[in-house]
mmCIF file of C-alpha atoms in Angstrom:
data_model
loop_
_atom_site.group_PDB
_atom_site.id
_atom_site.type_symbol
_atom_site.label_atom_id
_atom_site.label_comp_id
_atom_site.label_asym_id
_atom_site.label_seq_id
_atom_site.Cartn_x
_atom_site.Cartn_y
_atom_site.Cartn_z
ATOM 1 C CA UNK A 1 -35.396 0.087 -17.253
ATOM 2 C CA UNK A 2 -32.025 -0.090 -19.654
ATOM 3 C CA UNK A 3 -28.910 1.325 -18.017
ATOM 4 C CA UNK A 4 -27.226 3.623 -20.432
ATOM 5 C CA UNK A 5 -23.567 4.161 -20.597
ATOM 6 C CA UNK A 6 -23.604 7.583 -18.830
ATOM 7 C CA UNK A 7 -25.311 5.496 -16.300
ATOM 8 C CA UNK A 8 -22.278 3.381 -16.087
ATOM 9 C CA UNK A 9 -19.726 5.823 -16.457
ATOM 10 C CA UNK A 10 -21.040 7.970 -12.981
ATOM 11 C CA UNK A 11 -21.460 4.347 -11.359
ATOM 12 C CA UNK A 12 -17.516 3.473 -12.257
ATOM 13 C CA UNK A 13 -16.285 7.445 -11.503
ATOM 14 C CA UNK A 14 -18.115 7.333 -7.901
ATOM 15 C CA UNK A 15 -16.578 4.136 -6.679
ATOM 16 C CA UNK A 16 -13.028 5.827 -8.714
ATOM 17 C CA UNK A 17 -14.069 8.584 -6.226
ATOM 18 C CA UNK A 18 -14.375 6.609 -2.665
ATOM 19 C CA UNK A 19 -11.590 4.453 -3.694
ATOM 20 C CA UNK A 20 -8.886 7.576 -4.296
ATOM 21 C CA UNK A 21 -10.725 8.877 -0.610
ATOM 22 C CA UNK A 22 -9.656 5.982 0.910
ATOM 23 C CA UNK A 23 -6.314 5.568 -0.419
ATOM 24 C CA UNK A 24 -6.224 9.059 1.119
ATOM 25 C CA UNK A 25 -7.684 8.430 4.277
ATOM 26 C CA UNK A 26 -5.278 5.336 5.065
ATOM 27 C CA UNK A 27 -2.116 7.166 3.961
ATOM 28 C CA UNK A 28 -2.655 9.529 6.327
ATOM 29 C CA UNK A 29 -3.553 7.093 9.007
ATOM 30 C CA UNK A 30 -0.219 5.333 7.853
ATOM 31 C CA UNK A 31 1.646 8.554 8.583
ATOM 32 C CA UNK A 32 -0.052 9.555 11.541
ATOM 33 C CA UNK A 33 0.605 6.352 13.070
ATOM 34 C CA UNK A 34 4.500 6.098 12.074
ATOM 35 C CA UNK A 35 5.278 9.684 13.652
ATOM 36 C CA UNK A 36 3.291 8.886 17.128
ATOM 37 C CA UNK A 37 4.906 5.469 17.461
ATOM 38 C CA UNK A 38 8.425 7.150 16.667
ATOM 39 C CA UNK A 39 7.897 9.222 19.597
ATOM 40 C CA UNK A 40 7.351 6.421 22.195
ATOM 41 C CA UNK A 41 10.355 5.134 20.530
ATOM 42 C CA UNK A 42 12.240 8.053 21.323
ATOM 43 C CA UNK A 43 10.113 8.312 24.402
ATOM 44 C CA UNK A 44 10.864 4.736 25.342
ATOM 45 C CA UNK A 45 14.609 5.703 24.940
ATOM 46 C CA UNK A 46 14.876 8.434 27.354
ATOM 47 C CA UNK A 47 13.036 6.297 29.885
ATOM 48 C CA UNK A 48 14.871 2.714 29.502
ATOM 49 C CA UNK A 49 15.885 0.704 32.424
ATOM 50 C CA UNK A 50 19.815 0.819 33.306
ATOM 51 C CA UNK A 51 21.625 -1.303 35.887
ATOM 52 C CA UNK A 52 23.930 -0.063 39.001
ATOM 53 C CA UNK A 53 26.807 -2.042 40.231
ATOM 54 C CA UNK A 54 27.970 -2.505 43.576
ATOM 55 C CA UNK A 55 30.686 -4.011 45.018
ATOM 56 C CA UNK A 56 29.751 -6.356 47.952
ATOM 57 C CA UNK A 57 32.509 -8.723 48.991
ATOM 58 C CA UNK A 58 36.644 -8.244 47.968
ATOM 59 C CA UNK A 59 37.880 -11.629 48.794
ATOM 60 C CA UNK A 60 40.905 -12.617 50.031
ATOM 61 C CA UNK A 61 42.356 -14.072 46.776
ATOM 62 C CA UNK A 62 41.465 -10.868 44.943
ATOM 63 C CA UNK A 63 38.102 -12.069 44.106
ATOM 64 C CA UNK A 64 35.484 -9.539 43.981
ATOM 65 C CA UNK A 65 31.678 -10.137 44.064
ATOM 66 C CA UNK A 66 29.427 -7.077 42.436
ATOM 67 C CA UNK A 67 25.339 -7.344 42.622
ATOM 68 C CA UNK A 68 23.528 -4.842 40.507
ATOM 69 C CA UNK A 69 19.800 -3.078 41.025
ATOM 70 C CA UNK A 70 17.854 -1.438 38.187
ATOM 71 C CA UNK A 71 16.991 1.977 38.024
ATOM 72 C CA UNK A 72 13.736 1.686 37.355
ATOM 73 C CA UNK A 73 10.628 -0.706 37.169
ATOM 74 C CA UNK A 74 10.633 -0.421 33.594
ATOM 75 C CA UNK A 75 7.151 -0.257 32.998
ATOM 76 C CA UNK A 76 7.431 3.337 31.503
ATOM 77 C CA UNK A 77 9.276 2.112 28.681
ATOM 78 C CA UNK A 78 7.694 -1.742 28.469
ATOM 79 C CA UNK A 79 3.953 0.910 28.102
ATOM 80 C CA UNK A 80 6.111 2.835 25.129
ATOM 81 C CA UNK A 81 7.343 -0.078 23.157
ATOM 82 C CA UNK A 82 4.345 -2.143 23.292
ATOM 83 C CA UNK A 83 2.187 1.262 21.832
ATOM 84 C CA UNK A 84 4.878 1.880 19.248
ATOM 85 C CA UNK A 85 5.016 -1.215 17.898
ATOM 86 C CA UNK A 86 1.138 -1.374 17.547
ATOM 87 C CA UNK A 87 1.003 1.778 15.931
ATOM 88 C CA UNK A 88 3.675 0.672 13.640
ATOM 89 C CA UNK A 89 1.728 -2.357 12.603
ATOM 90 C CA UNK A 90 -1.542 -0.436 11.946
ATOM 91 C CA UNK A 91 0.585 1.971 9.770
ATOM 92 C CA UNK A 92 2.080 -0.838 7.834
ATOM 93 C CA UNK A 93 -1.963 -1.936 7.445
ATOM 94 C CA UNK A 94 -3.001 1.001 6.131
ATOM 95 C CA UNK A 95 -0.176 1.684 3.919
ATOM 96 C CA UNK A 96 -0.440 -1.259 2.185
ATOM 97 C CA UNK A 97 -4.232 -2.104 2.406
ATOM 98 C CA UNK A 98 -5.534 -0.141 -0.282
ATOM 99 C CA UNK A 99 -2.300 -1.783 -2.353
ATOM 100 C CA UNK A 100 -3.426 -5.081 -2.134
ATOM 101 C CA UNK A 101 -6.864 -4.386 -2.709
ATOM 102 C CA UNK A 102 -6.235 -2.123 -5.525
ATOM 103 C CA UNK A 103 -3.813 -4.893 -6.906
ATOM 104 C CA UNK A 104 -6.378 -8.154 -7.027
ATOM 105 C CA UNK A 105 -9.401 -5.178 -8.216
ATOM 106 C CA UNK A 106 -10.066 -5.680 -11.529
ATOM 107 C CA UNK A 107 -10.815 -1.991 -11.551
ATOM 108 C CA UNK A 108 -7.348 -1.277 -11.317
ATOM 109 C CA UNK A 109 -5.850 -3.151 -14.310
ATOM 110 C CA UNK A 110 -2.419 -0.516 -13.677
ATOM 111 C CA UNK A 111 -1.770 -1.710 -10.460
ATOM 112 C CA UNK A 112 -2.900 -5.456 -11.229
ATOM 113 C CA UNK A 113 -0.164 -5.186 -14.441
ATOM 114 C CA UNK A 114 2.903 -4.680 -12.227
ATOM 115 C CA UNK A 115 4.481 -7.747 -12.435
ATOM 116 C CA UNK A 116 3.817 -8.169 -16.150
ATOM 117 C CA UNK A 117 4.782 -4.989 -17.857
ATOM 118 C CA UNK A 118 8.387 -5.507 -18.771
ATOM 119 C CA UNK A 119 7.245 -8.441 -20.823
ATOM 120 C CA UNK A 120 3.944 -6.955 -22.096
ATOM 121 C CA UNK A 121 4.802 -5.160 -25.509
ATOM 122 C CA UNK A 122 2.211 -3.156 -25.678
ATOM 123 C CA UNK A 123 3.668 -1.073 -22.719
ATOM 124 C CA UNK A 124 7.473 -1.868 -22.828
ATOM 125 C CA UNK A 125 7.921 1.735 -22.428
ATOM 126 C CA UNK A 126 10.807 2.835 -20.238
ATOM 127 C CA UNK A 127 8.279 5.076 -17.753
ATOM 128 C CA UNK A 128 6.722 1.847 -17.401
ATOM 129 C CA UNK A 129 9.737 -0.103 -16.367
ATOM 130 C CA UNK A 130 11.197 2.397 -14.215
ATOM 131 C CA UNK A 131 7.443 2.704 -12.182
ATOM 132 C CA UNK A 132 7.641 -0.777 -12.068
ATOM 133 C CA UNK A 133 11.172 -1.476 -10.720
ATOM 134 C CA UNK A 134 11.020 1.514 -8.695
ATOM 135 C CA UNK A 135 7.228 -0.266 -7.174
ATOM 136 C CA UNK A 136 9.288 -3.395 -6.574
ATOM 137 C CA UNK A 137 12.174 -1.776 -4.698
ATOM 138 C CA UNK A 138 9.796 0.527 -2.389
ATOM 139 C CA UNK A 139 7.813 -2.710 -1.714
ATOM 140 C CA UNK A 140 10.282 -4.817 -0.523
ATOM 141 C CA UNK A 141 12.499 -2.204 0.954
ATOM 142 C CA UNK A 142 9.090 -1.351 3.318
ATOM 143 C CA UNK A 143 8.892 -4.839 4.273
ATOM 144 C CA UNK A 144 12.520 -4.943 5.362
ATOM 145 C CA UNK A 145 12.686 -1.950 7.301
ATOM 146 C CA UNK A 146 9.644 -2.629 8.988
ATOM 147 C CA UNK A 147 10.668 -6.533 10.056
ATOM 148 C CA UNK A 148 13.560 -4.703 11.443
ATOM 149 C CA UNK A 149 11.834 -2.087 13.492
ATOM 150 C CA UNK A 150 9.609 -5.097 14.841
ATOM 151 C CA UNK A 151 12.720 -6.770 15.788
ATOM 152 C CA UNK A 152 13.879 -4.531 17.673
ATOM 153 C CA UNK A 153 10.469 -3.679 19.393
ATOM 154 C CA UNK A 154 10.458 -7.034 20.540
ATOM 155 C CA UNK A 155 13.702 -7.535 21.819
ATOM 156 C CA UNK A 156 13.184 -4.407 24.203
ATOM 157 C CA UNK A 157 10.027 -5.526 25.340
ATOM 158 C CA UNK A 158 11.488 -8.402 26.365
ATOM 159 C CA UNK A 159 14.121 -6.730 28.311
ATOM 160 C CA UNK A 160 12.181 -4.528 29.904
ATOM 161 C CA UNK A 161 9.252 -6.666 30.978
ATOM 162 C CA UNK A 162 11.890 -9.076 32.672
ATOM 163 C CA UNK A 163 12.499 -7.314 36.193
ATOM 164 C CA UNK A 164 9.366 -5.529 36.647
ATOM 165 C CA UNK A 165 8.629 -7.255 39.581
ATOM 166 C CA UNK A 166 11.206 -7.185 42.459
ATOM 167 C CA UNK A 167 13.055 -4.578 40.364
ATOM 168 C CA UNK A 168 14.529 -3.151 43.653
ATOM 169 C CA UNK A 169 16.096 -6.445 44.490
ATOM 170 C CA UNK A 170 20.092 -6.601 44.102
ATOM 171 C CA UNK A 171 20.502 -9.433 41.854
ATOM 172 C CA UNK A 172 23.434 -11.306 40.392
ATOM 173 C CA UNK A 173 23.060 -10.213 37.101
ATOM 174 C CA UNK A 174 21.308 -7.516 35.152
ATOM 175 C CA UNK A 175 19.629 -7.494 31.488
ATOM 176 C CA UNK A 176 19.693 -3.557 30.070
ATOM 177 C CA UNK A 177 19.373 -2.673 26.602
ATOM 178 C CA UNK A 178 21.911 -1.075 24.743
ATOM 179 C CA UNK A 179 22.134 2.787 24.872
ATOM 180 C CA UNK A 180 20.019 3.392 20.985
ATOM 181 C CA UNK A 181 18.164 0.357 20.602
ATOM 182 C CA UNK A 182 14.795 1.919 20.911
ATOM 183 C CA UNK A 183 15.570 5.052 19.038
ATOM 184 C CA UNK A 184 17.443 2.536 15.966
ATOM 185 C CA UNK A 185 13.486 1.115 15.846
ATOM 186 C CA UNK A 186 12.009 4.046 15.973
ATOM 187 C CA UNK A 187 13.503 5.612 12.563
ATOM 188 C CA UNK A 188 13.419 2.199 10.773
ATOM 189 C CA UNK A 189 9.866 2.773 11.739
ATOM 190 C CA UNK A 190 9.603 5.926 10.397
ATOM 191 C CA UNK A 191 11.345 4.753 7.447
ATOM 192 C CA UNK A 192 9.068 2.192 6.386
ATOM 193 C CA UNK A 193 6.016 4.873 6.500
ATOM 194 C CA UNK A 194 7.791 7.296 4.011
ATOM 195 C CA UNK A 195 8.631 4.392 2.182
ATOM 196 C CA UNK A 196 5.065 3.263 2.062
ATOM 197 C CA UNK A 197 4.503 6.895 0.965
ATOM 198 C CA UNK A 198 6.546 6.620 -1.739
ATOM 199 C CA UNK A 199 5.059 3.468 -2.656
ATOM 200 C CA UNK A 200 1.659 4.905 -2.642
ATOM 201 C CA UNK A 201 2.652 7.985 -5.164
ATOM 202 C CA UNK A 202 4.614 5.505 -7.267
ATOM 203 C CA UNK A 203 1.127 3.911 -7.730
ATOM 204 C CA UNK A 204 -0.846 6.637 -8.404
ATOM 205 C CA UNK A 205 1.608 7.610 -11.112
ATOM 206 C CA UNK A 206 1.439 3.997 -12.564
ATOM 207 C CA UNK A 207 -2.232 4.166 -12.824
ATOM 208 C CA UNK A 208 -1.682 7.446 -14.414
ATOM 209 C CA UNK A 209 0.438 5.814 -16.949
ATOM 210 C CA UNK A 210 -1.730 2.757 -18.203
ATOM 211 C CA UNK A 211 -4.755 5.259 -18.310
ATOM 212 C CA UNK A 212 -3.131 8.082 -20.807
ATOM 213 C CA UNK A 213 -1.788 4.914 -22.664
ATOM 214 C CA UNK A 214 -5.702 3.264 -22.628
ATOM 215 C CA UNK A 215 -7.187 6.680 -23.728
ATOM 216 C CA UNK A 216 -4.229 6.921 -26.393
ATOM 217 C CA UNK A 217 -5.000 3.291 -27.621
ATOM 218 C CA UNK A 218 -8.508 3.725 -27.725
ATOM 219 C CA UNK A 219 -8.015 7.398 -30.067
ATOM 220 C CA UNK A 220 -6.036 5.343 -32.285
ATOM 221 C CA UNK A 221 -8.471 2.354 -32.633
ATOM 222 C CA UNK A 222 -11.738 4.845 -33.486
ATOM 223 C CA UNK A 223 -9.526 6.794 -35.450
ATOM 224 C CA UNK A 224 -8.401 3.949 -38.090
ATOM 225 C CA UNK A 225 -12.082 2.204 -37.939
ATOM 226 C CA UNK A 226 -13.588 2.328 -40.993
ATOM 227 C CA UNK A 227 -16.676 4.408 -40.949
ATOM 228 C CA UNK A 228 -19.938 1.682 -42.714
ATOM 229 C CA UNK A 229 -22.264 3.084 -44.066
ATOM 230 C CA UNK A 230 -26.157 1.344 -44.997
ATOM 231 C CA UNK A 231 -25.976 0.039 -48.916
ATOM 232 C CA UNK A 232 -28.735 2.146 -50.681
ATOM 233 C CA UNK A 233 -32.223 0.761 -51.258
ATOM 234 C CA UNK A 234 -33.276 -0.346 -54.388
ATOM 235 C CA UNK A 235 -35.784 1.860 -56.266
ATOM 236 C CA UNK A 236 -39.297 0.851 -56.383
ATOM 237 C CA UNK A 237 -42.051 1.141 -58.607
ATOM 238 C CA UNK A 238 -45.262 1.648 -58.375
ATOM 239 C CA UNK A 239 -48.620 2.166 -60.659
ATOM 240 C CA UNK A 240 -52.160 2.908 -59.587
ATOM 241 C CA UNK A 241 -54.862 0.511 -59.146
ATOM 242 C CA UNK A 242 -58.160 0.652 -60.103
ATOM 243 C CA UNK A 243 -59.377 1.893 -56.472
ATOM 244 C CA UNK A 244 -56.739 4.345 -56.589
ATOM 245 C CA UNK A 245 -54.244 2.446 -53.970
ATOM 246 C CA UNK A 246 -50.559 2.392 -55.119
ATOM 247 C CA UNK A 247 -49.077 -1.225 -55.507
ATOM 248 C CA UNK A 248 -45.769 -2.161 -56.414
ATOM 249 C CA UNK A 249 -44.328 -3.607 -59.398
ATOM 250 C CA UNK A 250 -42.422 -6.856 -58.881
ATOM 251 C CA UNK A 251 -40.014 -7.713 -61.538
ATOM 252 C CA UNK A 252 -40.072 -11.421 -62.375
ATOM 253 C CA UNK A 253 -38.687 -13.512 -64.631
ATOM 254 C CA UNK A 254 -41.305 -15.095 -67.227
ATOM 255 C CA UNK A 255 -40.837 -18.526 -68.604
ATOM 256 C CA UNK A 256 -40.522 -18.870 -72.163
#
């Protein structure tokens, strides 16, 4: 059975179809996930361990010796972090998996053409360079906003999950987080998912771009092809036979 090409035109607009759903689906998941794990940031801030100082001993010599006891177990907060930055790495995920898949499809030739349209002539337009520097800035300004937010994460889980045992204990010497640490990650966090928004629109607008200029290419190339037309048969003659059947006449040269 031939496949025509409506056959192939429904086949590419149904997988166009799924494709835009998903891109859809996971920028929503992306955004979902950056505003749930910027409340356990804020969540984890409100709840973060601090340290009390007493005075045990005033020496002689004016020495004085303090011990200090945490407030709290920190588990509260450890719980927070750990979810937020989890969340946070699903949301960078889904924010950029449909990019990279989009960008190494073959059925996205706009996204796939980043990198090369300021030297590709044929679409040294300045939409496409500002879409493209504007893709470039959003896509590394993601990345560094997120590695920050992770940073951060990590550096209060490690604080926190440090006296959870024997938390009650006076001790020596106290690690505590600074007063904004968590709440600093939290809207870097929160940063990177608009960012990825705006990285996902920029996209969109790209591939909006290369296919007006693909459908404008394509009007101009059926517009200037030359329209060929069959060369005309030559006439034949024919005579009648004896038995009434037509037969043609075949001009040939005779020999002198």
């Amino acid at each position: 059975m031939a496949i025509s090409h409506n056959d192939l035109s429904l086949r590419t607009h149904w997988r166009s179809d799924i494709s835009s759903r998903l891109a859809l689906f996971l920028v929503v998941i992306s955004v979902l996930c950056g505003l749930v794990s910027f409340v356990l940031c804020l969540a984890a801030e409100a709840s973060r361990s601090e340290a009390t100082w007493y005075l045990l001993s005033n020496n002689g010599d004016g020495s004085k010796t303090y011990q200090c006891v945490y407030t709290s177990s920190g588990r509260t907060p450890l719980a927070c972090a750990v979810c937020a930055f989890l969340l946070l790495a699903v949301a960078m995920f889904a924010e950029h998996a449909y990019m990279l898949v989009a960008a190494t499809s073959p059925k996205h030739p706009a996204l796939a053409a980043w990198p090369s349209l300021p030297d590709d002539p044929r679409t040294s337009s300045s939409a496409a360079r500002t879409l493209t520097l504007r893709a470039c800035f959003l896509f590394l300004t993601t990345w560094i906003c997120f590695a920050i937010a992770a940073v951060l994460l990590i550096i209060g889980i490690g604080v926190e999950s440090g006296h959870i045992s024997q938390w009650r204990n006076p001790k020596p010497g106290c690690h505590v987080i600074r007063p904004g640490l968590f709440a600093a990650a939290g809207i870097f966090g929160l940063i990177t998912v608009l960012l990825g928004v705006g990285l996902y629109l920029t996209a969109l607008q790209t591939q909006r771009l290369h296919q007006e200029e693909e459908n404008m290419r394509r009007g101009i190339t059926q517009a200037t092809r030359p329209h060929q037309f069959p060369p005309p048969s030559a006439p034949q003659a024919a005579h009648t036979t004896q038995g009434g059947d037509p037969a043609t006449i075949n001009k040939a040269s005779t020999s002198a």
